[in-house]
PDB file of N, CA, C and O in Angstrom:
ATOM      1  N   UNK A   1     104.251 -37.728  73.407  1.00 53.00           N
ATOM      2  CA  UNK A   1     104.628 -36.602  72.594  1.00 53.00           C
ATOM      3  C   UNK A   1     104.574 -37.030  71.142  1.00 53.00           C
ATOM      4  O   UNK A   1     105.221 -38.024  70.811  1.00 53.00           O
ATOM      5  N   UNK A   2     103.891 -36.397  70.290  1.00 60.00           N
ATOM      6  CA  UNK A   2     103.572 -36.343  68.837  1.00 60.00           C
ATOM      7  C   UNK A   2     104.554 -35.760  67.600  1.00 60.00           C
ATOM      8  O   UNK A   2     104.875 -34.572  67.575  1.00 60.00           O
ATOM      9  N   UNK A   3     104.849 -36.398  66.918  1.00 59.00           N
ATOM     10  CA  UNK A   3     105.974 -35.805  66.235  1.00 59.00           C
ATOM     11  C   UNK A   3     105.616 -35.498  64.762  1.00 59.00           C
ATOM     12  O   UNK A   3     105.433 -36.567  64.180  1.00 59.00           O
ATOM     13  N   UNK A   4     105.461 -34.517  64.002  1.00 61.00           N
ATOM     14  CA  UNK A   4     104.959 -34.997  62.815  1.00 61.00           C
ATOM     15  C   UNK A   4     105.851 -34.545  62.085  1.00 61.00           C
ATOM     16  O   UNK A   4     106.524 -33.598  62.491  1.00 61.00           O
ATOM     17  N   UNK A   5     106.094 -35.149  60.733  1.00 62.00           N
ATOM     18  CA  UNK A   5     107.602 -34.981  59.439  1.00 62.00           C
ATOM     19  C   UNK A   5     106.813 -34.551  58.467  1.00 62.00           C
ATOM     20  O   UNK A   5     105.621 -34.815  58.312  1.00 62.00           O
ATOM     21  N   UNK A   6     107.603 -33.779  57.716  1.00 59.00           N
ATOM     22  CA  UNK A   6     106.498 -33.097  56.521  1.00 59.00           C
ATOM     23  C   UNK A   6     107.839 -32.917  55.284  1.00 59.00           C
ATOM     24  O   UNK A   6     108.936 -32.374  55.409  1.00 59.00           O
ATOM     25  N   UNK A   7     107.111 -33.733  53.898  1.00 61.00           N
ATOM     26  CA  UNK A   7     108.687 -33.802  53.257  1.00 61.00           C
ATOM     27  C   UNK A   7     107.918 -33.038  51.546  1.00 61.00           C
ATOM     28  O   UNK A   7     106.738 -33.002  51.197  1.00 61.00           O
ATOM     29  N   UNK A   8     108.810 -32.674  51.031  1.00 58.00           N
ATOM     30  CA  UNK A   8     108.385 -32.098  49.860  1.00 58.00           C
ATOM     31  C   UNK A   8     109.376 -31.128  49.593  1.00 58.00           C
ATOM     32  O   UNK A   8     110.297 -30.791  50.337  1.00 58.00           O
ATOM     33  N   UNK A   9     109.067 -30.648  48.298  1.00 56.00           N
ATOM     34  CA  UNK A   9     109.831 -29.559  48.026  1.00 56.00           C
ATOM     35  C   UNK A   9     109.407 -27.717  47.849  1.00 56.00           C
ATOM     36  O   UNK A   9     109.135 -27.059  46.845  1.00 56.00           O
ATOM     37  N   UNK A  10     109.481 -27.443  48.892  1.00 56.00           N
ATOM     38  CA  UNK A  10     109.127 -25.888  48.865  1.00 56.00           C
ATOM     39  C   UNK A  10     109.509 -24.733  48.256  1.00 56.00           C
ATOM     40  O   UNK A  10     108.834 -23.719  48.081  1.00 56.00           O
ATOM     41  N   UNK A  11     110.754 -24.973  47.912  1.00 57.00           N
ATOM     42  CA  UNK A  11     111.940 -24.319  47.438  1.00 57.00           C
ATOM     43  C   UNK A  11     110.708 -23.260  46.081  1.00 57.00           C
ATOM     44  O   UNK A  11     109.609 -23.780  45.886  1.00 57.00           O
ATOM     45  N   UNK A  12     110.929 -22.313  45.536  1.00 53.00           N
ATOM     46  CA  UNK A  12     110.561 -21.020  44.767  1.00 53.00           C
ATOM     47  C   UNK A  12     111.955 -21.451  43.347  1.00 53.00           C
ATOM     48  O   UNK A  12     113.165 -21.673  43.350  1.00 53.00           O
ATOM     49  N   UNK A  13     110.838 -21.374  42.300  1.00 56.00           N
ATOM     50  CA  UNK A  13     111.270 -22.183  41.186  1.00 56.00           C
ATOM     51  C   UNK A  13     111.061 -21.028  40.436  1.00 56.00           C
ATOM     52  O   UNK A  13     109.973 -20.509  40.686  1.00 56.00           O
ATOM     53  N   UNK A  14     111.845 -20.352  39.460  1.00 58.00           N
ATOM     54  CA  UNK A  14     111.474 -19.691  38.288  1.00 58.00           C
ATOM     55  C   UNK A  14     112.471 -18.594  38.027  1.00 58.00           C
ATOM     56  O   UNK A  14     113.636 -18.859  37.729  1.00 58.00           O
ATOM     57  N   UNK A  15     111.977 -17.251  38.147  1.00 60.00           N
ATOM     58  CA  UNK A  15     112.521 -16.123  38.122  1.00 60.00           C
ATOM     59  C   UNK A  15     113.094 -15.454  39.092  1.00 60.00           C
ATOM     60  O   UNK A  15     112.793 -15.866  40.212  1.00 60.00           O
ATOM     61  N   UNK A  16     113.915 -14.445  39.047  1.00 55.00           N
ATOM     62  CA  UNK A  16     115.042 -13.982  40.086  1.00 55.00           C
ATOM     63  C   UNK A  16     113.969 -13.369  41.233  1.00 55.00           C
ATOM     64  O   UNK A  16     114.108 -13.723  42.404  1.00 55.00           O
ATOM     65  N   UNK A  17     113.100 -12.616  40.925  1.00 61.00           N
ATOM     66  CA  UNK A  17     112.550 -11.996  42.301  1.00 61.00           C
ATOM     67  C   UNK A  17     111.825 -13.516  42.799  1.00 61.00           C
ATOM     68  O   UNK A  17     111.173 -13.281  43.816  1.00 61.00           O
ATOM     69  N   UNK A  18     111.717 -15.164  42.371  1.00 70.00           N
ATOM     70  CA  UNK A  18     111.636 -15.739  43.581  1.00 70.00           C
ATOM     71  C   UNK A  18     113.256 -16.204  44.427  1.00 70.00           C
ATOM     72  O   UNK A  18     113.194 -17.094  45.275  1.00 70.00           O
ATOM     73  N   UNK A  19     114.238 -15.731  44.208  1.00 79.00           N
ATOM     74  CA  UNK A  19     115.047 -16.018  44.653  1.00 79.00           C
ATOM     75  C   UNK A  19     115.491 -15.691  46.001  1.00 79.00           C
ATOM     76  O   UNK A  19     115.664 -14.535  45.615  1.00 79.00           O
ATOM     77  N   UNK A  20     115.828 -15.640  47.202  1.00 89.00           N
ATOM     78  CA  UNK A  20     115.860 -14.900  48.325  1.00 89.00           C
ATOM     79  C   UNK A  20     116.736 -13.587  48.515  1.00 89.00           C
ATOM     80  O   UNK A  20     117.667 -13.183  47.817  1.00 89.00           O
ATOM     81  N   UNK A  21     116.295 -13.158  49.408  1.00 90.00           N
ATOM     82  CA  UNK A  21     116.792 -11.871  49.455  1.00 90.00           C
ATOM     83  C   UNK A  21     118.569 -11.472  49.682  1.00 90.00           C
ATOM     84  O   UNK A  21     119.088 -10.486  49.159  1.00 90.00           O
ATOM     85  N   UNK A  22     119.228 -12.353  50.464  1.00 92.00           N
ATOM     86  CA  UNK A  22     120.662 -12.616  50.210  1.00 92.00           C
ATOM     87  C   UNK A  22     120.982 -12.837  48.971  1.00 92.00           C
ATOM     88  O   UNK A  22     121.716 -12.072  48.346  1.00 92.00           O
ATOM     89  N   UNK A  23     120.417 -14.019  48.423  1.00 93.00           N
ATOM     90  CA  UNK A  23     120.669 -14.184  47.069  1.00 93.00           C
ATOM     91  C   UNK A  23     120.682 -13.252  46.138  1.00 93.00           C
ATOM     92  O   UNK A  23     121.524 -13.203  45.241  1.00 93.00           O
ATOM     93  N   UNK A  24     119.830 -12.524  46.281  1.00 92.00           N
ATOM     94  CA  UNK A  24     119.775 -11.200  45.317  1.00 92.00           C
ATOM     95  C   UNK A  24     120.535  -9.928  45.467  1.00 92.00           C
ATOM     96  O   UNK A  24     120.612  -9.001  44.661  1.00 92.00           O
ATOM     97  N   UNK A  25     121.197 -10.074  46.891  1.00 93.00           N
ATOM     98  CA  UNK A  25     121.793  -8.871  47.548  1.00 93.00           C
ATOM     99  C   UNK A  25     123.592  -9.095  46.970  1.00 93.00           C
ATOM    100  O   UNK A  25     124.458  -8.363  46.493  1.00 93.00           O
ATOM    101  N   UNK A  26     123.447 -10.789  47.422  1.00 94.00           N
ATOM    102  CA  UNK A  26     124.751 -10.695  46.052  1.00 94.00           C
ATOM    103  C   UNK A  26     125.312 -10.953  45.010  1.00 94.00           C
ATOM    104  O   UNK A  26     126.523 -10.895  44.796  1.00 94.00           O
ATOM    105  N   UNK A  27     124.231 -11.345  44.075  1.00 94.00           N
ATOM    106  CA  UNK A  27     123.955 -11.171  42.432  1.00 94.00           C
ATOM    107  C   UNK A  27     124.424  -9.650  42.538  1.00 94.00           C
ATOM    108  O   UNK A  27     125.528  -9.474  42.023  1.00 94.00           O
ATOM    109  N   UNK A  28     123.920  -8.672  43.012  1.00 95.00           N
ATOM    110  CA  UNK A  28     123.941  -7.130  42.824  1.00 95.00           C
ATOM    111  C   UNK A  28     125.606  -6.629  42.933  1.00 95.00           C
ATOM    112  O   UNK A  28     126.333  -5.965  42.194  1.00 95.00           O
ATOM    113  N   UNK A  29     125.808  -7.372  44.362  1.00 96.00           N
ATOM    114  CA  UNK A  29     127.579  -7.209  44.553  1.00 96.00           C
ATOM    115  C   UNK A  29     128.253  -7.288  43.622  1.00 96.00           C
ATOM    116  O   UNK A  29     129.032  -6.583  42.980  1.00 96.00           O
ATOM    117  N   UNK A  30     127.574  -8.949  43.613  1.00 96.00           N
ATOM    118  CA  UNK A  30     128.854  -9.448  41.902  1.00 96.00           C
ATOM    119  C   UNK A  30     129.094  -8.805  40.706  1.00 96.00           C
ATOM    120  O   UNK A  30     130.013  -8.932  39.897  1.00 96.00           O
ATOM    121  N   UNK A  31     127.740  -7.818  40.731  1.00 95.00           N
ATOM    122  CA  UNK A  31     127.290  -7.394  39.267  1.00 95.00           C
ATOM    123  C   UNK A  31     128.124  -6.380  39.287  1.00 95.00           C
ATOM    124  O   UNK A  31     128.817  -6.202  38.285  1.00 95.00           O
ATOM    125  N   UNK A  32     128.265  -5.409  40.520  1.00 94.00           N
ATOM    126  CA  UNK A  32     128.578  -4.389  40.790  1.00 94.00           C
ATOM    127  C   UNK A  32     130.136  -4.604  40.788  1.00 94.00           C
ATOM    128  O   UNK A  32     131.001  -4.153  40.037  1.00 94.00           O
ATOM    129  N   UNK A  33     130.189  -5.220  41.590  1.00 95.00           N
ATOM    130  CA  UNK A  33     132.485  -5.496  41.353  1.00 95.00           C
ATOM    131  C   UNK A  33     132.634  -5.865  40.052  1.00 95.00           C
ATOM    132  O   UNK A  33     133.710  -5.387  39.692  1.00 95.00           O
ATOM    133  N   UNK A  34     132.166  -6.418  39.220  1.00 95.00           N
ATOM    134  CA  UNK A  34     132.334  -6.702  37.727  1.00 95.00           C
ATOM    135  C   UNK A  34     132.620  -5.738  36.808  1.00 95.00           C
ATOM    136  O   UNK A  34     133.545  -5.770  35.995  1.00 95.00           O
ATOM    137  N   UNK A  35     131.533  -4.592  37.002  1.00 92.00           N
ATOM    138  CA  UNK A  35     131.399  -3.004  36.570  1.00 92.00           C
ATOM    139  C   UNK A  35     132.478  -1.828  36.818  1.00 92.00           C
ATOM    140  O   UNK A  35     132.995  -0.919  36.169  1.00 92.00           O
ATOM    141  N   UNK A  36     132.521  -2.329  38.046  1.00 91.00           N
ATOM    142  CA  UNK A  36     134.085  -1.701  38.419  1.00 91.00           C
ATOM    143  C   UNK A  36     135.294  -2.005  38.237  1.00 91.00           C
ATOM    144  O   UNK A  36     136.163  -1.152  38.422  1.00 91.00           O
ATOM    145  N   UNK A  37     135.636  -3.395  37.802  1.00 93.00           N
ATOM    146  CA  UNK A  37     136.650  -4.350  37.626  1.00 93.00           C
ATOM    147  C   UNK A  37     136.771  -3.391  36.108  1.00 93.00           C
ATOM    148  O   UNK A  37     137.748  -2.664  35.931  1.00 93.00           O
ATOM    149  N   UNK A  38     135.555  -3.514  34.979  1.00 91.00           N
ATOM    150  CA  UNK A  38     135.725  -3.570  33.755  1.00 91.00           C
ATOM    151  C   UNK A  38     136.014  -1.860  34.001  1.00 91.00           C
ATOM    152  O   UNK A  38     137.085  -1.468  33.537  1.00 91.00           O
ATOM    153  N   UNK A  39     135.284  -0.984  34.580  1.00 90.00           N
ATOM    154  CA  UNK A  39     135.579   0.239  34.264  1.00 90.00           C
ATOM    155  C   UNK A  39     137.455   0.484  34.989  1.00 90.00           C
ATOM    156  O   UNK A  39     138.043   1.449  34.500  1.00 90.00           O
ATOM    157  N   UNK A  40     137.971  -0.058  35.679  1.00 92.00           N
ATOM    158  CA  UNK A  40     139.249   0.001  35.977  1.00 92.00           C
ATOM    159  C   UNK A  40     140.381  -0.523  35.200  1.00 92.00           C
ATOM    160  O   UNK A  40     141.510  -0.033  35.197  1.00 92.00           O
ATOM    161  N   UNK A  41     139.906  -1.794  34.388  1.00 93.00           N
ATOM    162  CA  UNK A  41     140.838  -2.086  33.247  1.00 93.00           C
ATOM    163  C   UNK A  41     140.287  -1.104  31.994  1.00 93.00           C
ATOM    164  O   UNK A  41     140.840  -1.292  30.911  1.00 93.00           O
ATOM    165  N   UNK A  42     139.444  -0.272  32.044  1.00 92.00           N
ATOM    166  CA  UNK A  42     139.120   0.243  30.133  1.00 92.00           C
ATOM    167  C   UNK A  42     140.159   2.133  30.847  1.00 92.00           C
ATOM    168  O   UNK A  42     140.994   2.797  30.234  1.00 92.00           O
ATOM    169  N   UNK A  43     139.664   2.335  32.039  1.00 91.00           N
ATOM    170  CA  UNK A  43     140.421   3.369  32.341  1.00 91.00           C
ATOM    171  C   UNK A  43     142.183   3.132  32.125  1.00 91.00           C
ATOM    172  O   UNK A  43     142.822   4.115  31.750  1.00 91.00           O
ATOM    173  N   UNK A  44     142.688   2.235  32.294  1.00 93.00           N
ATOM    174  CA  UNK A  44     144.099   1.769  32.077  1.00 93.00           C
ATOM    175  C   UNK A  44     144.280   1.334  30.774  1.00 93.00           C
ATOM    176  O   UNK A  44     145.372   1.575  30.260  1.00 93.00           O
ATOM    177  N   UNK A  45     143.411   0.726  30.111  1.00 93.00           N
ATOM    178  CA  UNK A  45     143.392   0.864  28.652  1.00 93.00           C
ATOM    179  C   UNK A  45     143.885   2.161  27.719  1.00 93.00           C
ATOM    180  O   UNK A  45     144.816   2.379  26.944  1.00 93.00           O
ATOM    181  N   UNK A  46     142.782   2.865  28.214  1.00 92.00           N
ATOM    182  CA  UNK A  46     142.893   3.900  28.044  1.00 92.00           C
ATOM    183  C   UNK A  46     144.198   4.792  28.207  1.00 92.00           C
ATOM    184  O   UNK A  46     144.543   5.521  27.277  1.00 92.00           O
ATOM    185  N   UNK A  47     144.625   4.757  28.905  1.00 92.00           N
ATOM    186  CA  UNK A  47     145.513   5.469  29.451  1.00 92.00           C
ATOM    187  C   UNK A  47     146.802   4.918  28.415  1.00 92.00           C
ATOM    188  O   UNK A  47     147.578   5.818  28.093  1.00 92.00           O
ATOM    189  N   UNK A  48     147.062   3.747  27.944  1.00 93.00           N
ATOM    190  CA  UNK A  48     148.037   3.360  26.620  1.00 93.00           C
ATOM    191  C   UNK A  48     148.272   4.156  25.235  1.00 93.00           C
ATOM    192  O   UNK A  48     147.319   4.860  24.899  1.00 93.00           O
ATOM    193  N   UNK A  49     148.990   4.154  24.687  1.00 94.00           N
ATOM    194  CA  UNK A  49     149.070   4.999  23.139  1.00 94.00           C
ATOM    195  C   UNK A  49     148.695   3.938  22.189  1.00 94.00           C
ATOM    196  O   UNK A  49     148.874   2.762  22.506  1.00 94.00           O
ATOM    197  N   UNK A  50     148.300   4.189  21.300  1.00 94.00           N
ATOM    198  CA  UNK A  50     147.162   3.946  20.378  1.00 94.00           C
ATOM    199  C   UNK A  50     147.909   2.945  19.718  1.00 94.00           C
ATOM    200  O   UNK A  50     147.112   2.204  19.143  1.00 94.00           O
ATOM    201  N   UNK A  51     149.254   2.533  19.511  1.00 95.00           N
ATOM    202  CA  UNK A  51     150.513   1.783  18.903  1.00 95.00           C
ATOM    203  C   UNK A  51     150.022   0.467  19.978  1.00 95.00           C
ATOM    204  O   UNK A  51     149.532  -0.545  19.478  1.00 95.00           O
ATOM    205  N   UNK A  52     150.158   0.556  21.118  1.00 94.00           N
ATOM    206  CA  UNK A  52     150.194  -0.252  22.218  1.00 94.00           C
ATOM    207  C   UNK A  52     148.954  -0.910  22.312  1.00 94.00           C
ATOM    208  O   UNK A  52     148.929  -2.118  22.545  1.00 94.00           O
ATOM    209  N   UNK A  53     147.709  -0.122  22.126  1.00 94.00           N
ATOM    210  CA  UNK A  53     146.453  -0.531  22.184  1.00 94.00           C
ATOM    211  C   UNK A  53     146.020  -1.354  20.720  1.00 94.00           C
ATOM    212  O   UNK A  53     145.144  -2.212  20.827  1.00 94.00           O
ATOM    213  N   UNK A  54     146.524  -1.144  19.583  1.00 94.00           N
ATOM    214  CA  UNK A  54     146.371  -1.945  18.581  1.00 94.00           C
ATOM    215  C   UNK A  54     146.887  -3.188  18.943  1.00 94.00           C
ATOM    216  O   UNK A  54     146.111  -4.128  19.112  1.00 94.00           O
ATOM    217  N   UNK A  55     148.365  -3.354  19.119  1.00 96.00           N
ATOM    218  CA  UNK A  55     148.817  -4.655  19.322  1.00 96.00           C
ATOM    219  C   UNK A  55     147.963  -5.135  20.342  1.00 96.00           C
ATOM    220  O   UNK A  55     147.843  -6.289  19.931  1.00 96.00           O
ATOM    221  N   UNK A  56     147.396  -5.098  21.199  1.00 94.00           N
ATOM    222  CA  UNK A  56     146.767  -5.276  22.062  1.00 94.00           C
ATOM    223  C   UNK A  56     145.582  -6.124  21.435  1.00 94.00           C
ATOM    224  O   UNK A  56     145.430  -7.302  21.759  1.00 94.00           O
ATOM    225  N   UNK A  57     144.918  -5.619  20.711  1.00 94.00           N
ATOM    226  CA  UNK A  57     143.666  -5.849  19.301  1.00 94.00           C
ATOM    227  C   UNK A  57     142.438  -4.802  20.171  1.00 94.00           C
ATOM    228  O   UNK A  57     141.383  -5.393  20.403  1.00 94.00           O
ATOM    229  N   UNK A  58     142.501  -3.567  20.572  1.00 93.00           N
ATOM    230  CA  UNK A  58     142.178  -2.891  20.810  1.00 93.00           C
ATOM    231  C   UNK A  58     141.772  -1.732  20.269  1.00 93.00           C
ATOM    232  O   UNK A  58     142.797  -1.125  19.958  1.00 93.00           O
ATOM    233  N   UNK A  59     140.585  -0.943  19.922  1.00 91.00           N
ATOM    234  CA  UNK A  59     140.460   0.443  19.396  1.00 91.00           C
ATOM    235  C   UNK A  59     139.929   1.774  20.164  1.00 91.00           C
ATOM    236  O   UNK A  59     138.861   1.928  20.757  1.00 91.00           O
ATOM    237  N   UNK A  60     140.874   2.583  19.994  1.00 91.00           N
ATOM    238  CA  UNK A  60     140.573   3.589  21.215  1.00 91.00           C
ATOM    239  C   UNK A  60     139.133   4.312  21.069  1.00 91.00           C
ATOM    240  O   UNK A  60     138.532   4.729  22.059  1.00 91.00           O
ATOM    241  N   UNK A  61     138.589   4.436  19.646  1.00 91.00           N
ATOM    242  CA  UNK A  61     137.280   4.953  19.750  1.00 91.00           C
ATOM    243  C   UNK A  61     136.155   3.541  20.620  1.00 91.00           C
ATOM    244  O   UNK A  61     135.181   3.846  21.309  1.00 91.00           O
ATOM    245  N   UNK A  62     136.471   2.475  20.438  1.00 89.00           N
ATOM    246  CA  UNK A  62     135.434   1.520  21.223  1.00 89.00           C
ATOM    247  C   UNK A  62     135.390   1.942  22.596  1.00 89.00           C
ATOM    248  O   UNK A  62     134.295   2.141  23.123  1.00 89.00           O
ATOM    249  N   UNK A  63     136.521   2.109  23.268  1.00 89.00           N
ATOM    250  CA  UNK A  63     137.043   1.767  24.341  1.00 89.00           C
ATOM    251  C   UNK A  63     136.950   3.546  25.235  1.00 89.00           C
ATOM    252  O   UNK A  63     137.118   3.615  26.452  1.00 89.00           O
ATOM    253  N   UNK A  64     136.725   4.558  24.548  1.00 88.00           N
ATOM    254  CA  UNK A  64     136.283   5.784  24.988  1.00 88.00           C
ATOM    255  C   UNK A  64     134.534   5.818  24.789  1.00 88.00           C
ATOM    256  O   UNK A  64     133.937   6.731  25.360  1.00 88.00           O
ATOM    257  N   UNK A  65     133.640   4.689  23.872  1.00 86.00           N
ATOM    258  CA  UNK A  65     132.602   5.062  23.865  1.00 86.00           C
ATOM    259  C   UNK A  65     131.841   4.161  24.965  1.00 86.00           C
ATOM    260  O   UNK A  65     130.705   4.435  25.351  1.00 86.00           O
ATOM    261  N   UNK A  66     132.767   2.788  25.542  1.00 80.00           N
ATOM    262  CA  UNK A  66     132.272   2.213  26.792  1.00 80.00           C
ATOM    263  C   UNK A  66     132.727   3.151  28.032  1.00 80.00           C
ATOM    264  O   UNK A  66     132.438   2.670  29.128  1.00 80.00           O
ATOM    265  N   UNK A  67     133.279   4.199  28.051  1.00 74.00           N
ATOM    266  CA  UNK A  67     134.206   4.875  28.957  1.00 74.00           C
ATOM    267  C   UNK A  67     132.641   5.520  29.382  1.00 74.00           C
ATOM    268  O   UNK A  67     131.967   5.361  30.400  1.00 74.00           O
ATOM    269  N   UNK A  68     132.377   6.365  28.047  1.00 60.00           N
ATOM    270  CA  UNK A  68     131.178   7.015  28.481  1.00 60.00           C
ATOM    271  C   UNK A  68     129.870   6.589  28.746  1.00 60.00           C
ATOM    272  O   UNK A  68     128.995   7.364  28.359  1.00 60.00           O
ATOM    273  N   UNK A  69     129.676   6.042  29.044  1.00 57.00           N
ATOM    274  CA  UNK A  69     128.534   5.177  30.251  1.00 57.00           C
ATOM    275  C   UNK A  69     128.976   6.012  31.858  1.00 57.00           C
ATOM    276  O   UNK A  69     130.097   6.232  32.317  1.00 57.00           O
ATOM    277  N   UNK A  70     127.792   6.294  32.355  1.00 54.00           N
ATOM    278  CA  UNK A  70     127.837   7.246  33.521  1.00 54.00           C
ATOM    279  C   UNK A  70     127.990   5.846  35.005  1.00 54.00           C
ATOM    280  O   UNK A  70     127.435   4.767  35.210  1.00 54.00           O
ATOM    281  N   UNK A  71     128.657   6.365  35.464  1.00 53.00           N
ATOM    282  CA  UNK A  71     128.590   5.426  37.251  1.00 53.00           C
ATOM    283  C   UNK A  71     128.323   6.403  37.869  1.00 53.00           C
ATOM    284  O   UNK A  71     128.453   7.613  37.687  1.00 53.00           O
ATOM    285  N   UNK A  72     127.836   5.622  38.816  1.00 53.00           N
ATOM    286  CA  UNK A  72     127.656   6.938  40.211  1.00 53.00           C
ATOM    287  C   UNK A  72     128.913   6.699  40.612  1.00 53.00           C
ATOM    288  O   UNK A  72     129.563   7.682  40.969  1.00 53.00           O
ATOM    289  N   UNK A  73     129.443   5.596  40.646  1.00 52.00           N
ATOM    290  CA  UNK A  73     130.558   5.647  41.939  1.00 52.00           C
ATOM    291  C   UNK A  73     131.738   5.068  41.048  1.00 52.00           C
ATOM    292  O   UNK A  73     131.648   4.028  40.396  1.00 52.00           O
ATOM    293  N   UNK A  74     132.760   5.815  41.107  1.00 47.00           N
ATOM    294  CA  UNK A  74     134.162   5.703  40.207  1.00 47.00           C
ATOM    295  C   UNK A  74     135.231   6.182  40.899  1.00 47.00           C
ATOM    296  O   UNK A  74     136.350   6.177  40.387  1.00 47.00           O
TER     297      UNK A  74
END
């Protein structure tokens, strides 16, 4: 019986679409809970009085013009 070993490196070097398909499925997750993380703290931001949000070092016009960015899912 013949055995043959084959050594090198195959691995896909460069840019994200060579990356595999899991890999990319949860780059997207991460990206996606991140988006929601940030849109759930600017909604509670929000929701503070403008006294509260200064001390904070916060400005309510910034923080209503990242608001308006559209999600599908909120």
């Amino acid at each position: 019986m013949a055995m043959t070993t084959t050594s090198g490196d195959f691995r896909l070097t460069g840019s994200e679409r060579e990356h595999s398909a899991l890999h990319r499925l949860m780059s997207r997750i991460i990206t996606a809970r991140q988006r929601q993380a940030e849109r759930a703290i600017n909604a509670y931001l929000l929701s503070l009085d403008d006294e509260s949000l200064e001390r904070l070092g916060y400005d309510r016009e910034s923080l209503e013009k990242n608001a308006s960015s559209a999600y599908p899912y909120l």
